[in-house]
PDB file of C-alpha atoms in Angstrom:
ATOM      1  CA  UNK A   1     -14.177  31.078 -13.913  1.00 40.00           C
ATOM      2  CA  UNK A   2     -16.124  28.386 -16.522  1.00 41.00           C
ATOM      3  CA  UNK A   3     -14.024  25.340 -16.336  1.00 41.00           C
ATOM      4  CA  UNK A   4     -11.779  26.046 -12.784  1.00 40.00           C
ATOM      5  CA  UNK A   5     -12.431  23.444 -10.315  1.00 41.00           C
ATOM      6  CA  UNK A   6     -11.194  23.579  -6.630  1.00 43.00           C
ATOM      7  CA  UNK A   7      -8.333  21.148  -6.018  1.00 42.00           C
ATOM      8  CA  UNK A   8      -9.651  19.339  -2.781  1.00 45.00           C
ATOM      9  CA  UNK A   9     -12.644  18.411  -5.446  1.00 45.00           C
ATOM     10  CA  UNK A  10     -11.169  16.300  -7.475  1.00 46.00           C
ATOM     11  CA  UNK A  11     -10.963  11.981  -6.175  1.00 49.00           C
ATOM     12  CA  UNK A  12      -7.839  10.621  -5.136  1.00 51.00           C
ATOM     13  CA  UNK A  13      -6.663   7.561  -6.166  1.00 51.00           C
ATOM     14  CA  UNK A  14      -5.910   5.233  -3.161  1.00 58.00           C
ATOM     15  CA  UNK A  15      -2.993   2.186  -3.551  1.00 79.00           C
ATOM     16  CA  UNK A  16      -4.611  -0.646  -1.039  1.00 89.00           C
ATOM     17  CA  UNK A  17      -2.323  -0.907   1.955  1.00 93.00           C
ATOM     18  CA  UNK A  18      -1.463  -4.488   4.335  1.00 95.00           C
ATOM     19  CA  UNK A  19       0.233  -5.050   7.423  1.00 97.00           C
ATOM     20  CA  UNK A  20       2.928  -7.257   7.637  1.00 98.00           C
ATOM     21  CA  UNK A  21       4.507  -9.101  10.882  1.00 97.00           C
ATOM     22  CA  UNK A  22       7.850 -11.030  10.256  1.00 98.00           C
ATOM     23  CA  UNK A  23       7.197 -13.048  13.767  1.00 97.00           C
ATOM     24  CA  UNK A  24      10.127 -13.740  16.112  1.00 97.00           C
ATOM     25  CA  UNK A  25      11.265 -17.074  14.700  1.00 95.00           C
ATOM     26  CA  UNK A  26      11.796 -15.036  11.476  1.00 96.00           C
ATOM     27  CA  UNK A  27      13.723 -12.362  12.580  1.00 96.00           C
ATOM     28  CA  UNK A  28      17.137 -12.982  11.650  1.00 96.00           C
ATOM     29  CA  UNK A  29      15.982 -13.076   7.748  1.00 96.00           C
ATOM     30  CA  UNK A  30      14.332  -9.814   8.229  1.00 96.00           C
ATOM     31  CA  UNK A  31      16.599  -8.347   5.754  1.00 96.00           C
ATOM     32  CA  UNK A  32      16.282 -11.162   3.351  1.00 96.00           C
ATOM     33  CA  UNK A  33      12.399 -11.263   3.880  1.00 97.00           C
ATOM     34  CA  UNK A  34      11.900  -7.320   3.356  1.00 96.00           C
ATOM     35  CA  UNK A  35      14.260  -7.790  -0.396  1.00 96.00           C
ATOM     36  CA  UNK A  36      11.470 -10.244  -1.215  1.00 96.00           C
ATOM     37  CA  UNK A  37       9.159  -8.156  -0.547  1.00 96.00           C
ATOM     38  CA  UNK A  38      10.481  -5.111  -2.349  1.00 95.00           C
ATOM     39  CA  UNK A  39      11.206  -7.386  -5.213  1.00 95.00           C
ATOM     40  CA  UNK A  40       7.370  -8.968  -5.173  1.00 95.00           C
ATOM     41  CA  UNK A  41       6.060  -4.815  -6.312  1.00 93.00           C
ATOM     42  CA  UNK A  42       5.634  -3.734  -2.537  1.00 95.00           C
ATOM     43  CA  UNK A  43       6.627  -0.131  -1.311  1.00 93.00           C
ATOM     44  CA  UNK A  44       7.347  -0.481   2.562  1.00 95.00           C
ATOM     45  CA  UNK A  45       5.619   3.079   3.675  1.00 93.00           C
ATOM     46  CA  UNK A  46       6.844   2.609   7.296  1.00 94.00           C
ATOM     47  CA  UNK A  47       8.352  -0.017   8.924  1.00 96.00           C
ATOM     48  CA  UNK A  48       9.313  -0.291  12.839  1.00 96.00           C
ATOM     49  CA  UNK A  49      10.906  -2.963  14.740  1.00 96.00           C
ATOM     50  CA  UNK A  50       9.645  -3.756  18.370  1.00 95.00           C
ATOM     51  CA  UNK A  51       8.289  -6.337  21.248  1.00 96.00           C
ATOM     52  CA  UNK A  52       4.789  -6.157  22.109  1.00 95.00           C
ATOM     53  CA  UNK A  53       3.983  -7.177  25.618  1.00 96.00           C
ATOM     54  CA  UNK A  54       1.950 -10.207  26.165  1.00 95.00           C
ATOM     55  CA  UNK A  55      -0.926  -7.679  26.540  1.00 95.00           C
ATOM     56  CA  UNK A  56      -0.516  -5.980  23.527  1.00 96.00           C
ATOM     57  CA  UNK A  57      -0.375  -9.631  21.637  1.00 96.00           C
ATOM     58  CA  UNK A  58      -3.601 -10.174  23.152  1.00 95.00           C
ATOM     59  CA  UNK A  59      -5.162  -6.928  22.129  1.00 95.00           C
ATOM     60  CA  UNK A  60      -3.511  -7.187  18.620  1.00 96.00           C
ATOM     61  CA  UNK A  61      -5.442 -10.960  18.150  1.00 95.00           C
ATOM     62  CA  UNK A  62      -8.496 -10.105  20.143  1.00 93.00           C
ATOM     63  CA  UNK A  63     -10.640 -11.706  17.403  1.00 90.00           C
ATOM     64  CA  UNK A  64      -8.628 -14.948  18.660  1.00 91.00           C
ATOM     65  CA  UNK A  65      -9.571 -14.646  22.131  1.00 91.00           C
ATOM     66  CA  UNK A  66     -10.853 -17.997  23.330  1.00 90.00           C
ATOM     67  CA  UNK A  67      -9.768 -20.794  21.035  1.00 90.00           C
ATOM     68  CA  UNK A  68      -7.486 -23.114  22.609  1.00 91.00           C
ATOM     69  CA  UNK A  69      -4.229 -21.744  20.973  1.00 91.00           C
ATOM     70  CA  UNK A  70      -4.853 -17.940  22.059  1.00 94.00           C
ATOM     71  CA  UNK A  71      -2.280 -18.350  25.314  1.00 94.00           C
ATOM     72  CA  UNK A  72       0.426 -20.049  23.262  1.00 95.00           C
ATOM     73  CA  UNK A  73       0.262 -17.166  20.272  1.00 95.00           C
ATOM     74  CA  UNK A  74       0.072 -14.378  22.662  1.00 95.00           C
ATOM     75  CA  UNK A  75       3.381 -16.428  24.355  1.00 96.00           C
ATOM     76  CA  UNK A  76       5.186 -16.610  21.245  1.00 96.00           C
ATOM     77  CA  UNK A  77       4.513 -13.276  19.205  1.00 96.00           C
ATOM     78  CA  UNK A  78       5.695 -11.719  23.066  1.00 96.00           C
ATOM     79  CA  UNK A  79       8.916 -14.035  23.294  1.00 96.00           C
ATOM     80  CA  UNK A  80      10.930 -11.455  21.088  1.00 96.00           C
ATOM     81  CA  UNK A  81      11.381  -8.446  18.899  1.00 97.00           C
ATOM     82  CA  UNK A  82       9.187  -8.331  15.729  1.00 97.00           C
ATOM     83  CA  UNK A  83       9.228  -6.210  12.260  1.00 97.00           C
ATOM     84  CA  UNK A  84       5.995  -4.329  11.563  1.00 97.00           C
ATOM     85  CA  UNK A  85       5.842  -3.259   7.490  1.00 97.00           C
ATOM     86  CA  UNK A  86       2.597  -1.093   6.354  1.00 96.00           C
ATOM     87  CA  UNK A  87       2.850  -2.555   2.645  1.00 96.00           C
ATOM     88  CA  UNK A  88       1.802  -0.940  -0.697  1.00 94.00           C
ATOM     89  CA  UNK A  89       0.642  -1.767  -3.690  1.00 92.00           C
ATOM     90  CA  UNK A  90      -2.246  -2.600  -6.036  1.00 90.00           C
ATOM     91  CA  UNK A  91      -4.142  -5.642  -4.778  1.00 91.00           C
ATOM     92  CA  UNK A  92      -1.640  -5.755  -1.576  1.00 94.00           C
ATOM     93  CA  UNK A  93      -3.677  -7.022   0.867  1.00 95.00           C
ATOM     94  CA  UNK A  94      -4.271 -10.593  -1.554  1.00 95.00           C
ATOM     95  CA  UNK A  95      -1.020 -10.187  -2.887  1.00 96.00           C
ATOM     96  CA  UNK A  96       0.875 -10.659   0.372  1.00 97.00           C
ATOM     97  CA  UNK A  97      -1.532 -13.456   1.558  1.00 96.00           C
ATOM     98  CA  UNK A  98      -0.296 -15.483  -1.791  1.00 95.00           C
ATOM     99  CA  UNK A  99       3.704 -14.561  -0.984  1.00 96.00           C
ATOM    100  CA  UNK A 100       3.377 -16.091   2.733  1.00 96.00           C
ATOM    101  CA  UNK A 101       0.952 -18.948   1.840  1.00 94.00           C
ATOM    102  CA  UNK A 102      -1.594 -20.615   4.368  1.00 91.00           C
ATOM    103  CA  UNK A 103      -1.144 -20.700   7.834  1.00 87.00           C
ATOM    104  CA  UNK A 104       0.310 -24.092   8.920  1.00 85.00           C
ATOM    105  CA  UNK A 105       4.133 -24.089   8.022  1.00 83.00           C
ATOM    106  CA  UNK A 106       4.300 -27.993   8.078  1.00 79.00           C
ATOM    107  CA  UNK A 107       1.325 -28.894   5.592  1.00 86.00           C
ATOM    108  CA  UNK A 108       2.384 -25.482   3.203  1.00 85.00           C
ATOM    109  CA  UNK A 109       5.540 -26.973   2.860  1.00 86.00           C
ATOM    110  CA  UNK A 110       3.857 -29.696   0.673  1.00 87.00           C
ATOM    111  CA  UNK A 111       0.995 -27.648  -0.935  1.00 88.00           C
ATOM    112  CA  UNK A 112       3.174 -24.184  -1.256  1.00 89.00           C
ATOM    113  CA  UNK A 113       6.589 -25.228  -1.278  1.00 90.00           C
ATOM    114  CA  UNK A 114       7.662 -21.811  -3.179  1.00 91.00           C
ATOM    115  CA  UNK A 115       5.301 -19.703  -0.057  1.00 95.00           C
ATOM    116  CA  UNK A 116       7.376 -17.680   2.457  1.00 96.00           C
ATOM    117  CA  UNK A 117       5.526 -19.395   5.365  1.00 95.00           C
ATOM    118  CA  UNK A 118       6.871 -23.030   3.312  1.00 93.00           C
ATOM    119  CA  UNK A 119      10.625 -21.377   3.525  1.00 93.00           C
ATOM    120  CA  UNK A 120      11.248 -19.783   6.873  1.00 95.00           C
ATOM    121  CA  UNK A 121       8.287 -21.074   9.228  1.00 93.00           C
ATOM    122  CA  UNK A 122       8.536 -24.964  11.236  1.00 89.00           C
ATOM    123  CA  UNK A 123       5.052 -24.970  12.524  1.00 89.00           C
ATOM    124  CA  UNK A 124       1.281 -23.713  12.435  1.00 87.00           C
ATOM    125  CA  UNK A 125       2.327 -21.101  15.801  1.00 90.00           C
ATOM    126  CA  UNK A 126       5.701 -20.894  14.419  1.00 93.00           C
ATOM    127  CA  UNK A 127       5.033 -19.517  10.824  1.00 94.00           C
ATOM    128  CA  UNK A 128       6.964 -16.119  10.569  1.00 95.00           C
ATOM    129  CA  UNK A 129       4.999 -14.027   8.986  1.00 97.00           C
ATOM    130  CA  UNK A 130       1.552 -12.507   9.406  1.00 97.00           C
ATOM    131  CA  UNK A 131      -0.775 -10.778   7.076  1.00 96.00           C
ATOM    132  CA  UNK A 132      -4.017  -8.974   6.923  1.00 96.00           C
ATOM    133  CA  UNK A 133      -6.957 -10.647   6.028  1.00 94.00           C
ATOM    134  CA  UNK A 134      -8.867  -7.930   4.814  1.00 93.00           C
ATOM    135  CA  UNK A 135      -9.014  -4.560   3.775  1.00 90.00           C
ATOM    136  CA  UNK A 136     -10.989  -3.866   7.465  1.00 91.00           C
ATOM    137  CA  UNK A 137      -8.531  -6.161   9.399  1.00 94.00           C
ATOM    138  CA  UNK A 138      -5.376  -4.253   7.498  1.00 93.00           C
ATOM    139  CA  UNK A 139      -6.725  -0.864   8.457  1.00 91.00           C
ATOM    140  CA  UNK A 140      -7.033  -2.184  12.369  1.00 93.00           C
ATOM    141  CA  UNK A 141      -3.841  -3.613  12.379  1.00 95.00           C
ATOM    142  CA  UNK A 142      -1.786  -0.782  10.788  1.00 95.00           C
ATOM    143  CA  UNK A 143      -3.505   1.310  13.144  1.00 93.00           C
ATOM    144  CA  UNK A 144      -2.248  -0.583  15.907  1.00 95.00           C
ATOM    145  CA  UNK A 145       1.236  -0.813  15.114  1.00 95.00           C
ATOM    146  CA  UNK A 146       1.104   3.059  13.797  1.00 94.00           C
ATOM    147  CA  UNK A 147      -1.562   4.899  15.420  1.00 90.00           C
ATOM    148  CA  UNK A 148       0.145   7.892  13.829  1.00 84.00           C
ATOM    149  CA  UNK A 149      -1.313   6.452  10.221  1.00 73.00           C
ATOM    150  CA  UNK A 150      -4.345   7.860   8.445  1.00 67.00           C
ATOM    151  CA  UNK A 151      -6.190   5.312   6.523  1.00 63.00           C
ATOM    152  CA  UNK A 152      -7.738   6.423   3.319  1.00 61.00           C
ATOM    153  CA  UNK A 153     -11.118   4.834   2.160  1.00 59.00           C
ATOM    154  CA  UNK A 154     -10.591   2.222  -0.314  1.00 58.00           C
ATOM    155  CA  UNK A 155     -11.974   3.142  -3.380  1.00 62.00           C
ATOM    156  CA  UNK A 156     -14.169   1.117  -5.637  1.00 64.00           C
ATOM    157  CA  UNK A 157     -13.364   0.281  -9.075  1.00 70.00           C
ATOM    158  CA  UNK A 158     -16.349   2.477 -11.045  1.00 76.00           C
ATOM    159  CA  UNK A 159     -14.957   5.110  -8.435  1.00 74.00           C
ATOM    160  CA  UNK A 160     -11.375   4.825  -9.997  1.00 75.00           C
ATOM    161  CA  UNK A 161     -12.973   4.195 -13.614  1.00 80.00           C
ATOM    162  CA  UNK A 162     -14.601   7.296 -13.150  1.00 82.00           C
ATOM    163  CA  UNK A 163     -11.661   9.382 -12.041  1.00 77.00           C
ATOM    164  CA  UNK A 164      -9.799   8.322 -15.212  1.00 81.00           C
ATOM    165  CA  UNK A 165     -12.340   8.901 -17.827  1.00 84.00           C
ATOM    166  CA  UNK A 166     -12.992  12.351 -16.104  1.00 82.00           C
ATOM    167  CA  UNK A 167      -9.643  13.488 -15.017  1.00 79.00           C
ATOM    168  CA  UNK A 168      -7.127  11.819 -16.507  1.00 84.00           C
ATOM    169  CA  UNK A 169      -7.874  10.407 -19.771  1.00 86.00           C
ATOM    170  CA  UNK A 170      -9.243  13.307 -21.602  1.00 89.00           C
ATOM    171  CA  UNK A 171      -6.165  15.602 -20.855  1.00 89.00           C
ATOM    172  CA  UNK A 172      -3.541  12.311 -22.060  1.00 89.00           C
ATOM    173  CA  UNK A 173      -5.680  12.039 -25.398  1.00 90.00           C
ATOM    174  CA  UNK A 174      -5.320  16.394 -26.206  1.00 90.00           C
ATOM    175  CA  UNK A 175      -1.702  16.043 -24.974  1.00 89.00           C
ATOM    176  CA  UNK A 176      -0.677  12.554 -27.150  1.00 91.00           C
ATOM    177  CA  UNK A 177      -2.552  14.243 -30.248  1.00 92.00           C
ATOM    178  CA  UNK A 178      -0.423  17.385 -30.146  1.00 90.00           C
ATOM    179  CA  UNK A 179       2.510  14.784 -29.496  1.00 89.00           C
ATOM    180  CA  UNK A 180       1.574  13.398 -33.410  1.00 91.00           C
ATOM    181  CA  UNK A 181       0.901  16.971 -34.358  1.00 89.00           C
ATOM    182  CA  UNK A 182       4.468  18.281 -33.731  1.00 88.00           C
ATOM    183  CA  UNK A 183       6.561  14.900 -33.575  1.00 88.00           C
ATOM    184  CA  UNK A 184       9.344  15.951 -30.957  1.00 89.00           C
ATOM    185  CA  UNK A 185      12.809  14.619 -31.732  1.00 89.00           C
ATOM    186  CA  UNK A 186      12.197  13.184 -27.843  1.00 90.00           C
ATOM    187  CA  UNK A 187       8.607  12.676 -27.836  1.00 88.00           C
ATOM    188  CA  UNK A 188       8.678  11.398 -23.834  1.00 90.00           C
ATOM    189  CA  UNK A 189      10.087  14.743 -22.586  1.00 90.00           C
ATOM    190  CA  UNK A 190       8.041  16.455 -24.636  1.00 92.00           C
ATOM    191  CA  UNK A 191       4.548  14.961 -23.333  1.00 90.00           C
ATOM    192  CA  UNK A 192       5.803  15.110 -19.393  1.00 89.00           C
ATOM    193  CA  UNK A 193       6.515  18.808 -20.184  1.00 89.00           C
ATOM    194  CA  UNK A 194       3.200  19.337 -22.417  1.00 90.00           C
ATOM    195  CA  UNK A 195       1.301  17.529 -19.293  1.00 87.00           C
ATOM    196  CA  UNK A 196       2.751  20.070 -17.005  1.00 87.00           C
ATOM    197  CA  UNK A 197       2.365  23.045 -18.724  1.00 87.00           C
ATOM    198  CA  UNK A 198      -1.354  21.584 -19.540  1.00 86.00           C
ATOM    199  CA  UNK A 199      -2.558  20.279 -15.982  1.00 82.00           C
ATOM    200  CA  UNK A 200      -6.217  21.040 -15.293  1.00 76.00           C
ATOM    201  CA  UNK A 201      -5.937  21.096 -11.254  1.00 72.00           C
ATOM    202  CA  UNK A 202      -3.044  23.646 -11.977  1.00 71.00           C
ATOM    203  CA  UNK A 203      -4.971  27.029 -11.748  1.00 60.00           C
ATOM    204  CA  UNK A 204      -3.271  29.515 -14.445  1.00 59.00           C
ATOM    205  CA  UNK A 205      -2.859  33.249 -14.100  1.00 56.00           C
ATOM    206  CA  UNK A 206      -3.018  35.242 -17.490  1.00 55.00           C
ATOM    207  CA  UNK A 207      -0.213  38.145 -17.712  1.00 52.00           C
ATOM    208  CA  UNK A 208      -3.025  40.743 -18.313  1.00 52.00           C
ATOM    209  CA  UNK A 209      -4.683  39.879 -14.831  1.00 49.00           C
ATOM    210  CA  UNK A 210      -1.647  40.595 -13.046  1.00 47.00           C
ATOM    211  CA  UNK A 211      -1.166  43.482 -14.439  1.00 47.00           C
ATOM    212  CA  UNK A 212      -4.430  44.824 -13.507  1.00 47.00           C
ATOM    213  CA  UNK A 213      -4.123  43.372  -9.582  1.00 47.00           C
ATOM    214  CA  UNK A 214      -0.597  45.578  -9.953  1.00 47.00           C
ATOM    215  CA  UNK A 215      -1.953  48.863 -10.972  1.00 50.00           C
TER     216      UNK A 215
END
């Protein structure tokens, strides 16, 4: 049929994803941290709370094995229970690295005073929260903490361009000009409706062709 495309053809649009740790010495403000973070734009898409082994610590910040502070990290993120968050949101992984501020608790307190890591951390090992640094390091570490996850590829920005101009944008334009032809007396139910009854993934079946499958 001119025109039909299969579903699974059309590009997704991805939302970047982070992990983020509230450490041990942050635990009781879990609650409090995770309404910041809802409030800061996030969607928490899963969220588990649980105490990693020393092991696990040291498999979790492998790419810290060998610098002189790698036994007392592995120590402290095993001394207690933690909160694991897979974060969403456009941007997220940058996002949440701005929210917790830099590393070292003591100095962010007079660089960042307003920075998570400023409000609710006391050192640079004791700095309650952990984030990814990169889109590669995120997809690691949610894997880790949820091996049950499927990570999406990242897609670039002419990718997502392209899926607007192609997909999107030319089936808003036909739907807001028939919006101005007919002037609803609620124009926004009007257009969700329109869009529905309009969508071009949605595959439609004309009333003649089921009549012929019938007979």
């Amino acid at each position: 049929m001119p025109g039909k495309m299969d579903q699974a053809s059309y590009p997704r649009i991805y939302v970047e994803r982070t992990l983020a740790l509230i450490k041990p010495d942050a635990i009781h403000k879990a609650d409090e941290i995770e309404d910041i973070v809802l409030k800061s734009g996030f969607i928490i898409l899963q969220r588990r709370k649980l105490q990693l082994s020393p092991e696990q610590c040291s498999d979790f910040y492998a790419d810290q094995y060998g610098k002189l502070f790698f036994p007392s990290l592995t120590a402290f993120m095993s001394s207690g229970p933690i909160v694991a968050m897979t974060l969403a949101r456009d941007n997220a992984i940058a996002h949440w690295k701005s929210i917790i501020g830099p590393v070292n608790s003591a100095k962010t307190r007079e660089t960042h005073p307003g920075c998570l890591r400023a409000k609710y951390g006391t050192s640079d090992l004791k700095n309650a929260l952990h984030g990814s640094e990169s889109f590669h390091a995120a997809e690691r570490e949610i894997k880790f903490m949820f091996p049950n996850s499927v990570i999406e590829p990242f897609p670039s920005r002419e990718a997502t361009a392209e899926y607007l101009s192609k997909y999107v944008n030319p089936t808003l334009l036909r739907g807001l000009t028939e919006l101005c032809k007919y002037k609803p007396h609620n124009p926004c139910i009007w257009l969700a409706d329109w869009l529905i009854n309009n969508n071009p993934n949605q595959p439609k079946i004309c009333d003649g062709a089921i009549l012929e499958e019938a007979q």
